[in-house]
Coordinates of C-alpha atoms in Angstrom, one line a residue:
Chain A
M23 CA 115.8 133.4 58.5
S24 CA 112.5 133.3 57.1
K25 CA 111.2 136.5 58.4
T26 CA 108.2 136.5 56.3
K27 CA 106.4 134.1 58.7
D28 CA 106.5 136.8 61.5
L29 CA 105.1 139.7 59.4
G30 CA 101.8 139.5 61.5
S31 CA 103.7 140.2 64.8
S32 CA 106.6 142.8 65.2
K33 CA 107.6 141.5 68.6
K34 CA 109.2 137.9 68.4
P35 CA 108.8 135.6 71.4
D36 CA 112.1 136.6 72.9
R37 CA 114.5 135.0 75.4
I38 CA 113.7 134.8 79.0
R39 CA 116.8 136.4 80.8
S40 CA 117.5 135.3 84.3
S41 CA 117.8 139.0 85.4
T42 CA 114.2 139.5 84.3
L43 CA 113.1 137.0 87.2
R44 CA 115.2 138.3 89.9
P45 CA 113.2 139.7 93.0
E46 CA 115.0 142.9 92.6
T47 CA 113.4 143.5 89.1
L48 CA 109.9 141.9 89.9
G49 CA 109.5 143.6 93.4
R50 CA 107.8 142.1 96.3
L51 CA 105.8 138.7 96.0
D52 CA 102.5 140.6 96.8
T53 CA 102.9 142.9 93.9
I54 CA 103.6 140.4 91.3
D55 CA 100.9 139.4 88.9
T56 CA 101.1 135.5 89.1
R57 CA 99.6 135.2 85.6
A58 CA 102.5 137.4 84.2
K59 CA 104.9 136.3 81.5
P60 CA 107.9 138.4 82.2
G61 CA 110.3 138.5 79.2
F62 CA 108.0 136.8 77.0
D63 CA 105.5 138.2 74.6
G64 CA 104.2 135.1 72.9
S65 CA 101.2 133.0 73.2
K66 CA 100.8 129.4 74.9
S67 CA 101.6 127.7 71.6
D68 CA 104.5 130.1 70.9
G69 CA 105.9 128.9 74.3
A70 CA 105.3 125.3 73.6
K71 CA 107.1 125.6 70.3
L72 CA 109.9 127.5 72.0
L73 CA 110.1 125.0 74.9
T74 CA 110.8 122.3 72.3
K75 CA 113.6 124.2 70.6
R76 CA 115.0 125.3 74.0
G77 CA 114.8 122.0 75.0
E78 CA 117.3 120.7 72.4
R79 CA 119.7 123.6 73.5
L80 CA 119.4 122.5 77.2
A81 CA 119.9 118.7 76.3
G82 CA 123.2 119.9 74.3
L83 CA 124.5 121.9 77.0
Q84 CA 123.6 119.1 79.8
E85 CA 125.7 116.7 77.5
L86 CA 128.7 118.9 77.7
L87 CA 128.3 119.2 81.4
Y88 CA 127.8 115.3 81.5
A89 CA 131.0 114.9 79.4
G90 CA 133.1 117.3 81.5
G91 CA 132.2 115.2 84.6
R92 CA 133.4 112.2 83.1
S93 CA 136.5 113.8 82.2
G94 CA 137.7 115.3 85.5
D95 CA 135.7 118.5 85.5
T96 CA 134.1 118.7 89.0
R97 CA 131.5 121.2 88.4
S98 CA 127.7 120.7 88.6
V99 CA 124.3 122.4 88.8
L100 CA 121.8 122.4 91.4
L101 CA 118.2 123.5 90.5
V102 CA 116.2 124.3 93.6
L103 CA 112.5 124.5 93.2
Q104 CA 110.4 125.8 95.9
G105 CA 106.7 126.9 95.8
M106 CA 103.2 126.3 97.3
D107 CA 101.4 122.9 96.9
T108 CA 100.4 122.5 93.1
S109 CA 102.7 125.3 92.0
G110 CA 104.1 122.9 89.3
K111 CA 107.3 121.6 90.9
G112 CA 106.8 118.1 89.9
G113 CA 105.6 119.1 86.4
I114 CA 108.9 121.1 85.9
V115 CA 110.9 117.9 86.7
R116 CA 108.6 115.8 84.3
H117 CA 108.5 118.3 81.3
V118 CA 111.8 120.3 81.7
M119 CA 114.1 117.8 83.1
G120 CA 112.5 115.0 81.0
M121 CA 114.0 116.7 78.0
V122 CA 117.6 115.8 78.9
D123 CA 119.3 112.5 79.2
P124 CA 118.2 110.9 82.5
Q125 CA 122.0 109.8 83.1
G126 CA 122.9 113.4 83.8
V127 CA 120.0 114.2 86.1
S128 CA 119.6 113.5 89.7
H129 CA 116.4 114.1 91.4
A130 CA 115.4 114.6 94.9
S131 CA 112.2 115.4 96.5
F132 CA 112.0 116.6 100.2
G133 CA 108.8 116.0 102.1
K134 CA 108.2 115.8 105.8
P135 CA 111.4 114.8 107.5
T136 CA 111.7 111.1 108.7
D137 CA 112.5 110.6 112.4
E138 CA 116.0 109.8 111.5
E139 CA 116.4 113.0 109.4
L140 CA 115.0 115.1 112.5
E141 CA 117.8 113.5 114.6
H142 CA 120.4 115.3 112.5
D143 CA 121.0 119.0 111.4
F144 CA 118.3 120.2 108.8
L145 CA 121.1 120.2 106.1
W146 CA 122.0 116.5 106.7
R147 CA 119.5 115.1 104.4
I148 CA 120.2 117.7 101.7
K149 CA 123.8 117.1 101.6
K150 CA 123.3 113.3 100.8
K151 CA 121.5 114.3 97.7
L152 CA 123.8 117.0 96.2
P153 CA 124.6 116.4 92.4
D154 CA 127.8 114.6 91.4
P155 CA 130.2 116.2 89.2
G156 CA 128.7 116.7 85.6
Q157 CA 125.3 116.2 87.0
I158 CA 122.1 118.5 87.2
G159 CA 120.5 117.9 90.5
V160 CA 117.0 118.9 91.0
F161 CA 115.5 119.5 94.3
D162 CA 111.7 119.5 94.5
R163 CA 111.5 121.4 97.8
S164 CA 114.8 121.7 99.7
H165 CA 116.5 123.0 102.8
Y166 CA 114.3 126.1 102.4
E167 CA 111.3 123.9 103.8
D168 CA 113.1 124.6 107.1
V169 CA 112.5 128.2 106.9
L170 CA 109.0 128.0 105.5
V171 CA 106.7 125.1 106.7
V172 CA 108.9 125.2 109.9
R173 CA 108.6 128.9 110.2
V174 CA 104.8 129.0 109.4
H175 CA 103.9 126.4 112.0
D176 CA 106.5 127.1 114.6
L177 CA 107.9 123.7 114.4
V178 CA 111.2 124.8 116.0
P179 CA 111.7 127.9 118.2
M180 CA 112.1 131.0 116.3
P181 CA 115.9 131.6 117.4
V182 CA 116.5 128.1 115.6
W183 CA 114.8 129.0 112.3
Q184 CA 116.0 132.6 112.3
K185 CA 119.6 131.3 112.5
R186 CA 118.9 129.1 109.5
Y187 CA 118.8 131.9 106.9
E188 CA 122.6 132.6 107.6
E189 CA 123.5 128.9 107.8
I190 CA 121.8 128.4 104.5
N191 CA 123.7 131.2 103.0
A192 CA 126.9 129.9 104.4
F193 CA 126.1 126.4 102.9
E194 CA 125.3 127.6 99.5
R195 CA 128.5 129.7 99.4
E196 CA 130.5 126.4 100.2
L197 CA 128.7 124.5 97.3
V198 CA 129.2 127.4 94.9
D199 CA 132.9 127.5 95.9
A200 CA 133.1 123.8 95.4
G201 CA 131.8 124.2 91.8
T202 CA 128.2 123.7 91.8
T203 CA 126.1 126.4 90.2
V204 CA 122.9 127.0 92.3
V205 CA 119.8 127.9 90.6
K206 CA 117.0 128.9 93.0
A207 CA 113.6 129.5 91.7
M208 CA 110.3 130.0 93.5
L209 CA 107.2 129.1 91.5
H210 CA 104.6 131.8 92.4
I211 CA 100.9 131.1 92.2
S212 CA 97.7 132.8 93.5
P213 CA 95.4 131.0 95.8
D214 CA 92.7 130.9 93.2
A215 CA 95.1 129.0 90.8
Q216 CA 95.7 126.7 93.7
R217 CA 92.2 126.0 94.4
E218 CA 91.5 125.3 90.7
R219 CA 94.5 122.7 90.7
L220 CA 93.3 121.1 93.7
A221 CA 89.8 120.8 92.4
K222 CA 91.1 119.0 89.4
R223 CA 92.7 116.5 91.5
L224 CA 89.4 115.8 93.1
D225 CA 87.6 115.6 89.8
R226 CA 89.5 112.6 88.5
P227 CA 90.1 109.0 90.0
D228 CA 93.5 108.9 88.1
K229 CA 94.6 112.1 90.2
Y230 CA 93.2 111.3 93.7
W231 CA 96.6 110.0 94.7
K232 CA 98.0 113.7 94.2
F233 CA 95.6 115.0 96.6
N234 CA 96.0 115.2 100.3
P235 CA 93.4 116.8 102.6
A236 CA 96.1 118.6 104.5
D237 CA 96.6 120.7 101.3
I238 CA 93.3 122.3 102.0
D239 CA 94.2 122.9 105.8
E240 CA 97.3 124.7 104.6
R241 CA 95.4 127.2 102.6
A242 CA 94.3 128.8 105.8
Y243 CA 98.0 129.6 106.1
W244 CA 98.2 131.2 103.0
S245 CA 99.4 134.7 104.1
G246 CA 101.9 133.2 106.6
Y247 CA 103.4 131.3 103.8
Q248 CA 103.9 134.4 101.6
E249 CA 105.5 136.1 104.5
A250 CA 107.9 133.1 104.9
Y251 CA 108.6 133.2 101.2
Q252 CA 109.2 137.0 101.2
A253 CA 111.5 136.6 104.2
M254 CA 113.5 133.8 102.4
L255 CA 113.9 136.0 99.3
E256 CA 115.2 138.8 101.5
E257 CA 117.4 136.8 103.6
T258 CA 118.9 134.3 101.1
D259 CA 119.1 136.3 97.8
T260 CA 122.9 136.3 97.5
D261 CA 125.3 137.1 94.8
V262 CA 126.6 133.5 94.7
A263 CA 123.3 131.9 94.8
P264 CA 120.5 134.4 93.7
W265 CA 116.7 133.7 93.7
H266 CA 114.4 134.0 90.9
V267 CA 110.7 134.3 91.1
V268 CA 108.7 132.6 88.5
P269 CA 105.0 133.6 88.0
A270 CA 103.4 130.3 87.7
D271 CA 99.5 130.3 87.3
R272 CA 100.5 129.6 83.5
K273 CA 102.2 126.3 83.8
W274 CA 103.6 126.6 80.2
Y275 CA 105.4 130.0 81.0
A276 CA 106.8 128.5 84.3
R277 CA 108.3 125.5 82.3
L278 CA 109.8 127.8 79.5
A279 CA 111.3 130.2 82.2
I280 CA 112.7 127.3 84.3
T281 CA 114.3 126.1 81.0
E282 CA 116.1 129.4 80.5
L283 CA 117.3 129.8 83.9
V284 CA 119.1 126.4 83.5
I285 CA 120.3 127.3 80.0
D286 CA 121.6 130.6 81.4
A287 CA 123.4 128.8 84.2
L288 CA 125.0 126.4 81.8
E289 CA 126.0 128.9 79.4
A290 CA 127.8 130.8 82.1
M291 CA 129.9 127.9 82.9
D292 CA 131.7 128.2 79.4
L293 CA 131.6 124.5 78.7
G294 CA 133.3 122.6 76.0
W295 CA 134.2 119.0 74.9
P296 CA 136.9 117.8 77.0
D297 CA 140.3 117.3 75.2
P298 CA 141.3 113.7 74.6
D299 CA 143.9 112.6 77.3
F300 CA 145.2 110.0 74.8
D301 CA 146.7 110.2 71.1
V302 CA 143.8 109.8 68.8
E303 CA 145.8 108.2 65.7
H304 CA 147.6 105.9 68.0
E305 CA 144.4 104.5 69.5
K306 CA 142.9 104.3 66.0
K307 CA 145.8 102.1 65.0
R308 CA 145.5 100.0 68.2
L309 CA 141.7 99.5 67.6
A310 CA 142.3 98.5 63.9
E311 CA 144.6 95.7 65.2
S312 CA 142.5 94.6 68.0
Chain B
M1 CA 92.9 100.9 61.8
S2 CA 94.5 101.6 58.3
K3 CA 95.2 98.1 57.5
T4 CA 95.9 99.2 53.8
K5 CA 99.4 100.5 54.9
D6 CA 100.3 97.1 55.7
L7 CA 99.3 95.1 52.5
G8 CA 103.0 94.7 51.6
S9 CA 103.8 92.6 54.6
S10 CA 101.4 90.0 56.2
K11 CA 103.5 89.9 59.4
K12 CA 103.1 92.9 61.5
P13 CA 105.6 93.9 63.9
D14 CA 104.7 91.9 67.0
R15 CA 105.3 92.4 70.7
I16 CA 108.6 91.2 72.0
R17 CA 107.7 88.9 74.9
S18 CA 110.1 88.6 77.8
S19 CA 110.2 84.7 77.4
T20 CA 111.5 85.1 73.7
L21 CA 114.7 86.6 75.4
R22 CA 115.3 84.0 78.1
P23 CA 118.6 82.1 77.9
E24 CA 116.6 78.9 77.9
T25 CA 115.0 80.1 74.5
L26 CA 117.9 81.6 72.8
G27 CA 120.7 79.1 73.8
R28 CA 124.3 79.7 74.8
L29 CA 125.8 83.1 74.2
D30 CA 128.1 81.9 71.4
T31 CA 125.3 80.5 69.5
I32 CA 123.3 83.6 69.4
D33 CA 123.4 86.0 66.4
T34 CA 124.1 89.3 67.8
R35 CA 122.2 91.0 64.9
A36 CA 119.1 89.0 65.4
K37 CA 115.7 90.7 66.2
P38 CA 113.9 87.8 68.2
G39 CA 110.3 88.4 68.4
F40 CA 110.1 91.3 66.0
D41 CA 109.7 91.1 62.2
G42 CA 109.8 94.7 61.3
S43 CA 112.3 97.2 59.9
K44 CA 114.4 99.7 61.8
S45 CA 111.5 102.4 61.0
D46 CA 108.9 100.0 62.2
G47 CA 110.9 99.7 65.2
A48 CA 111.2 103.4 65.9
K49 CA 107.5 103.7 65.3
L50 CA 106.6 101.1 67.8
L51 CA 109.2 102.4 70.3
T52 CA 107.4 105.7 70.5
K53 CA 104.0 103.9 70.8
R54 CA 105.3 101.5 73.5
G55 CA 107.1 104.5 75.3
E56 CA 103.6 106.0 76.0
R57 CA 102.5 102.6 77.4
L58 CA 105.6 102.4 79.5
A59 CA 105.1 106.2 80.8
G60 CA 101.4 105.2 81.6
L61 CA 102.4 102.1 83.7
Q62 CA 105.3 103.8 85.2
E63 CA 102.8 106.6 86.5
L64 CA 100.7 104.0 88.0
L65 CA 103.7 102.4 89.7
Y66 CA 104.7 106.0 91.1
A67 CA 101.1 106.9 92.2
G68 CA 101.2 103.5 94.2
G69 CA 104.4 104.4 95.8
R70 CA 103.0 107.8 97.0
S71 CA 100.1 105.9 98.3
G72 CA 101.6 103.3 100.5
D73 CA 102.4 100.5 97.9
T74 CA 106.0 99.4 98.7
R75 CA 106.7 97.9 95.3
S76 CA 109.3 99.0 92.8
V77 CA 111.3 97.8 89.7
L78 CA 114.9 97.4 89.3
L79 CA 116.3 97.1 85.7
V80 CA 119.8 95.7 85.7
L81 CA 121.7 96.1 82.5
Q82 CA 124.9 94.4 81.8
G83 CA 126.9 94.2 78.7
M84 CA 130.4 94.8 77.1
D85 CA 131.7 98.3 76.7
T86 CA 129.7 100.2 74.0
S87 CA 126.9 97.6 74.2
G88 CA 124.4 100.3 74.6
K89 CA 123.7 100.5 78.2
G90 CA 123.8 104.2 78.4
G91 CA 121.7 104.7 75.3
I92 CA 119.1 102.5 77.0
V93 CA 119.0 104.9 79.9
R94 CA 118.7 107.8 77.6
H95 CA 116.3 106.6 75.0
V96 CA 114.1 104.1 77.1
M97 CA 114.0 105.7 80.5
G98 CA 114.2 109.1 78.9
M99 CA 110.4 108.3 77.7
V100 CA 109.2 108.3 81.3
D101 CA 108.8 110.8 84.0
P102 CA 112.3 111.6 85.7
Q103 CA 110.6 111.8 89.1
G104 CA 109.9 108.0 89.0
V105 CA 113.3 106.8 87.7
S106 CA 116.4 106.5 89.8
H107 CA 119.5 105.9 88.0
A108 CA 122.9 104.5 89.1
S109 CA 126.1 103.5 87.2
F110 CA 128.6 101.3 88.8
G111 CA 132.2 101.8 87.5
K112 CA 135.5 100.7 89.2
P113 CA 135.0 100.6 92.9
T114 CA 136.2 103.2 95.0
D115 CA 138.7 102.6 98.0
E116 CA 135.9 103.2 100.3
E117 CA 133.6 100.6 98.4
L118 CA 136.2 98.2 98.3
E119 CA 136.6 98.2 102.0
H120 CA 133.0 96.9 102.2
D121 CA 131.2 93.9 100.9
F122 CA 130.5 93.9 97.1
L123 CA 127.0 94.6 97.7
W124 CA 127.4 97.3 99.9
R125 CA 127.4 100.0 97.2
I126 CA 124.8 98.3 95.4
K127 CA 122.2 98.4 98.3
K128 CA 122.7 102.2 98.8
K129 CA 121.3 102.6 95.3
L130 CA 118.1 100.4 95.3
P131 CA 115.0 102.0 94.0
D132 CA 112.4 103.5 96.6
P133 CA 108.8 102.4 96.5
G134 CA 107.2 103.4 93.4
Q135 CA 110.5 103.9 91.6
I136 CA 111.9 102.2 88.6
G137 CA 115.6 101.8 89.4
V138 CA 118.1 101.6 86.4
F139 CA 121.6 99.8 87.2
D140 CA 124.0 100.6 84.4
R141 CA 126.4 97.6 85.4
S142 CA 125.7 96.2 88.7
H143 CA 126.7 93.7 91.3
Y144 CA 127.4 91.4 88.4
E145 CA 130.7 93.3 87.8
D146 CA 131.9 91.4 90.8
V147 CA 131.6 88.0 88.9
L148 CA 132.7 89.4 85.5
V149 CA 135.7 91.9 85.3
V150 CA 136.7 90.6 88.7
R151 CA 136.7 87.1 87.5
V152 CA 138.2 87.7 84.0
H153 CA 141.1 89.6 86.0
D154 CA 141.3 87.5 89.0
L155 CA 140.9 90.7 91.0
V156 CA 140.0 88.4 94.0
P157 CA 140.7 84.7 94.6
M158 CA 138.4 82.4 92.8
P159 CA 136.9 80.9 96.2
V160 CA 135.7 84.4 96.7
W161 CA 134.1 85.2 93.4
Q162 CA 132.7 81.7 93.0
K163 CA 130.7 82.3 96.2
R164 CA 129.2 85.3 95.0
Y165 CA 126.9 83.7 92.6
E166 CA 125.0 82.2 95.6
E167 CA 125.4 85.5 97.5
I168 CA 124.0 87.2 94.5
N169 CA 120.9 84.9 94.2
A170 CA 120.2 85.2 98.1
F171 CA 120.4 89.0 97.6
E172 CA 118.0 89.3 94.7
R173 CA 115.5 86.7 96.4
E174 CA 115.5 89.2 99.4
L175 CA 114.9 92.0 96.9
V176 CA 112.0 90.3 95.3
D177 CA 110.5 89.1 98.6
A178 CA 110.6 93.0 99.6
G179 CA 108.4 93.8 96.7
T180 CA 111.1 94.7 93.9
T181 CA 110.4 93.2 90.7
V182 CA 114.1 92.5 89.1
V183 CA 114.4 92.7 85.5
K184 CA 117.9 91.6 84.2
A185 CA 119.1 92.1 80.8
M186 CA 122.4 91.5 79.1
L187 CA 123.1 93.4 75.9
H188 CA 124.9 90.9 73.6
I189 CA 127.1 92.6 71.0
S190 CA 129.8 91.1 68.5
P191 CA 133.6 92.2 68.8
D192 CA 133.0 93.7 65.4
A193 CA 130.1 95.9 66.4
Q194 CA 132.2 96.8 69.3
R195 CA 135.3 97.9 67.1
E196 CA 132.9 100.0 65.0
R197 CA 131.5 101.8 68.0
L198 CA 134.8 102.6 69.5
A199 CA 136.1 103.7 66.1
K200 CA 133.1 106.2 66.0
R201 CA 134.3 107.6 69.4
L202 CA 137.6 108.1 68.0
D203 CA 136.3 109.8 64.9
R204 CA 134.6 112.8 66.5
P205 CA 135.9 115.3 68.9
D206 CA 132.5 115.5 70.5
K207 CA 132.7 111.7 71.3
Y208 CA 136.4 111.4 72.5
W209 CA 135.1 111.6 76.1
K210 CA 133.4 108.5 75.7
F211 CA 136.6 106.8 74.8
N212 CA 139.1 105.2 77.1
P213 CA 142.3 103.5 75.9
A214 CA 141.7 100.7 78.3
D215 CA 138.6 99.7 76.5
I216 CA 140.8 98.4 73.6
D217 CA 143.0 96.5 76.1
E218 CA 139.9 94.9 77.2
R219 CA 139.3 93.5 73.9
A220 CA 142.0 91.0 74.3
Y221 CA 140.0 89.4 77.0
W222 CA 136.9 89.0 74.9
S223 CA 136.5 85.3 75.1
G224 CA 137.1 85.4 78.8
Y225 CA 134.5 87.9 79.3
Q226 CA 132.0 85.6 77.1
E227 CA 132.9 82.5 79.5
A228 CA 132.2 84.9 82.5
Y229 CA 128.8 86.1 81.1
Q230 CA 128.0 82.5 80.3
A231 CA 128.7 81.4 83.5
M232 CA 126.6 84.3 85.0
L233 CA 123.6 83.4 83.0
E234 CA 124.0 79.7 84.3
E235 CA 124.5 80.6 87.8
T236 CA 122.2 83.4 88.5
D237 CA 119.1 82.9 86.0
T238 CA 116.5 82.3 88.9
D239 CA 112.8 81.9 88.7
V240 CA 112.4 85.0 91.1
A241 CA 115.0 87.0 89.0
P242 CA 115.6 85.7 85.5
W243 CA 118.1 86.8 82.9
H244 CA 117.2 88.0 79.5
V245 CA 119.6 88.3 76.6
V246 CA 119.1 91.1 74.1
P247 CA 121.0 90.9 70.9
A248 CA 122.3 94.3 70.6
D249 CA 124.2 95.0 67.5
R250 CA 121.2 96.8 66.4
K251 CA 120.7 99.5 68.9
W252 CA 117.1 100.3 67.9
Y253 CA 116.1 96.7 68.5
A254 CA 117.9 96.5 71.9
R255 CA 115.8 99.8 73.0
L256 CA 112.6 98.4 71.8
A257 CA 113.4 94.8 73.5
I258 CA 114.3 96.5 76.8
T259 CA 111.1 98.7 76.6
E260 CA 109.1 95.5 76.3
L261 CA 110.9 94.0 79.3
V262 CA 110.0 96.6 81.5
I263 CA 106.4 96.9 80.3
D264 CA 106.2 93.0 80.8
A265 CA 107.2 93.5 84.3
L266 CA 104.9 96.4 85.1
E267 CA 102.0 94.7 83.6
A268 CA 102.6 91.6 85.8
M269 CA 102.3 93.8 88.8
D270 CA 98.6 94.5 88.2
L271 CA 98.9 98.1 89.0
G272 CA 95.9 100.5 89.4
W273 CA 95.1 103.9 90.6
P274 CA 95.1 104.1 94.3
D275 CA 91.9 104.4 96.0
P276 CA 91.3 107.7 97.7
D277 CA 91.9 107.6 101.4
F278 CA 89.5 110.5 102.0
D279 CA 85.8 111.3 101.3
V280 CA 85.9 113.1 97.7
E281 CA 82.6 114.8 98.1
H282 CA 83.5 116.2 101.5
E283 CA 87.0 117.4 100.4
K284 CA 85.3 119.3 97.3
K285 CA 83.1 121.0 99.8
R286 CA 85.9 122.0 102.0
L287 CA 88.1 123.2 99.1
A288 CA 85.2 125.4 97.8
E289 CA 85.0 127.0 101.1
S290 CA 88.7 127.4 101.5

């Protein structure tokens, strides 16, 4: 343990615990500093170094989960990412889930529903994309859009979306009962951070494709969205599927925090290498003769 | 260009071209050295270095494909991986597709069909997993199982599997016509290499889960499988969806070769950043005012 390297700083970059990021710890959205780094004292470069290291841990745990899935363990993990446009959801998929074996990750992003999807219950399209046993599923947006954009723009009558909080809680409880650990994270940015990020997309021809003029129109509804997010946190922050709020003006912090949330979830599953369901010595002999 | 480093060798590791790996170039399966490195003169460490570099190229092209998919381009890529047990299909997914953004990759593996799948046409489960526009789909095994294991073990009557070659060709032509570039690769290993790899799985408790006693039983059918693979190459190596044979006893070579096959496919698509469908200056102004 080469402590000498850390003489300059008495505070070592610590692990970000899931509990640090719970709404009950951080308080209401409008009181949270979106540039904060809860649970982490280090700099950006400390964060990058730690991310690489923790990425290895994440990959190791993911392999255990995957191995279990191939051996009859029906458990899985679902990471639900929500946040305003440009909050960094795609970057999480790329830079966090990009650290693990693609075979063990299923990714789905939920945009504006298609006509077919609108003909069904709002959970219909969600249920089709749930992770298989042994998989980490990542939802870039999710069923929560149906109490966010839908609420802000009155896309369905209030009694309809109001009922959805309860429906979502029941749905997630079912998921958890069936063996899926649900990790919910809201990436929380400021309107100024969003303006900067949108401006970058307008500055580079290789980023134009990420820009949509409607993103600017949506900025007029910022406070409505914040209210909807706050209500979401209050209505659906359950014991079985708790929410986490990740201050996300610093992308590197958000990536590290999400990595830790998924690691926490996997560690809580008490994973191990599956026992062989065959006689190892016997199989070695058979193989040698084959 | 630090040429000095290469003084010891006049042959620089070259690019592996798709044409090098075509069955018409390499000849019949039983004449191919599974330890060969067609199109590449370098060592394992040269190969590893080149893979990292080419991985960046792959990731860059994949982002163009993805950007196009988000902007109305309906094209996609489907990488079909076939090969005997332990030939390294999973490692390709992990180490090759692991180099690109997970958002742009969809992965499916096709094991023994479920009862539900068996009630449908053999292409039914395949069609459900085709890549969306802008995606690279990777099939770890595929519809070709229905002319491989099925043929070797007489799982359906001969006239049924015999008809499938034509059905597959028609299916792939449809796919290509609809804008999917189909990259087909068979990972070709020797029975000895397979024995070694199976032995490794029996040597380490963290690898037991990858082992299945049936894998040893299947070794008795090696020559039947080789015949079935040879027939597959002869019957389904079409102009629109050509086959490639990748000698795969050296895993590092196989990974590099597949990387090059996918790069070749993407380069042939002539991808570019999508033009903006909005007035950039106007949007900048709107954003500043928002």
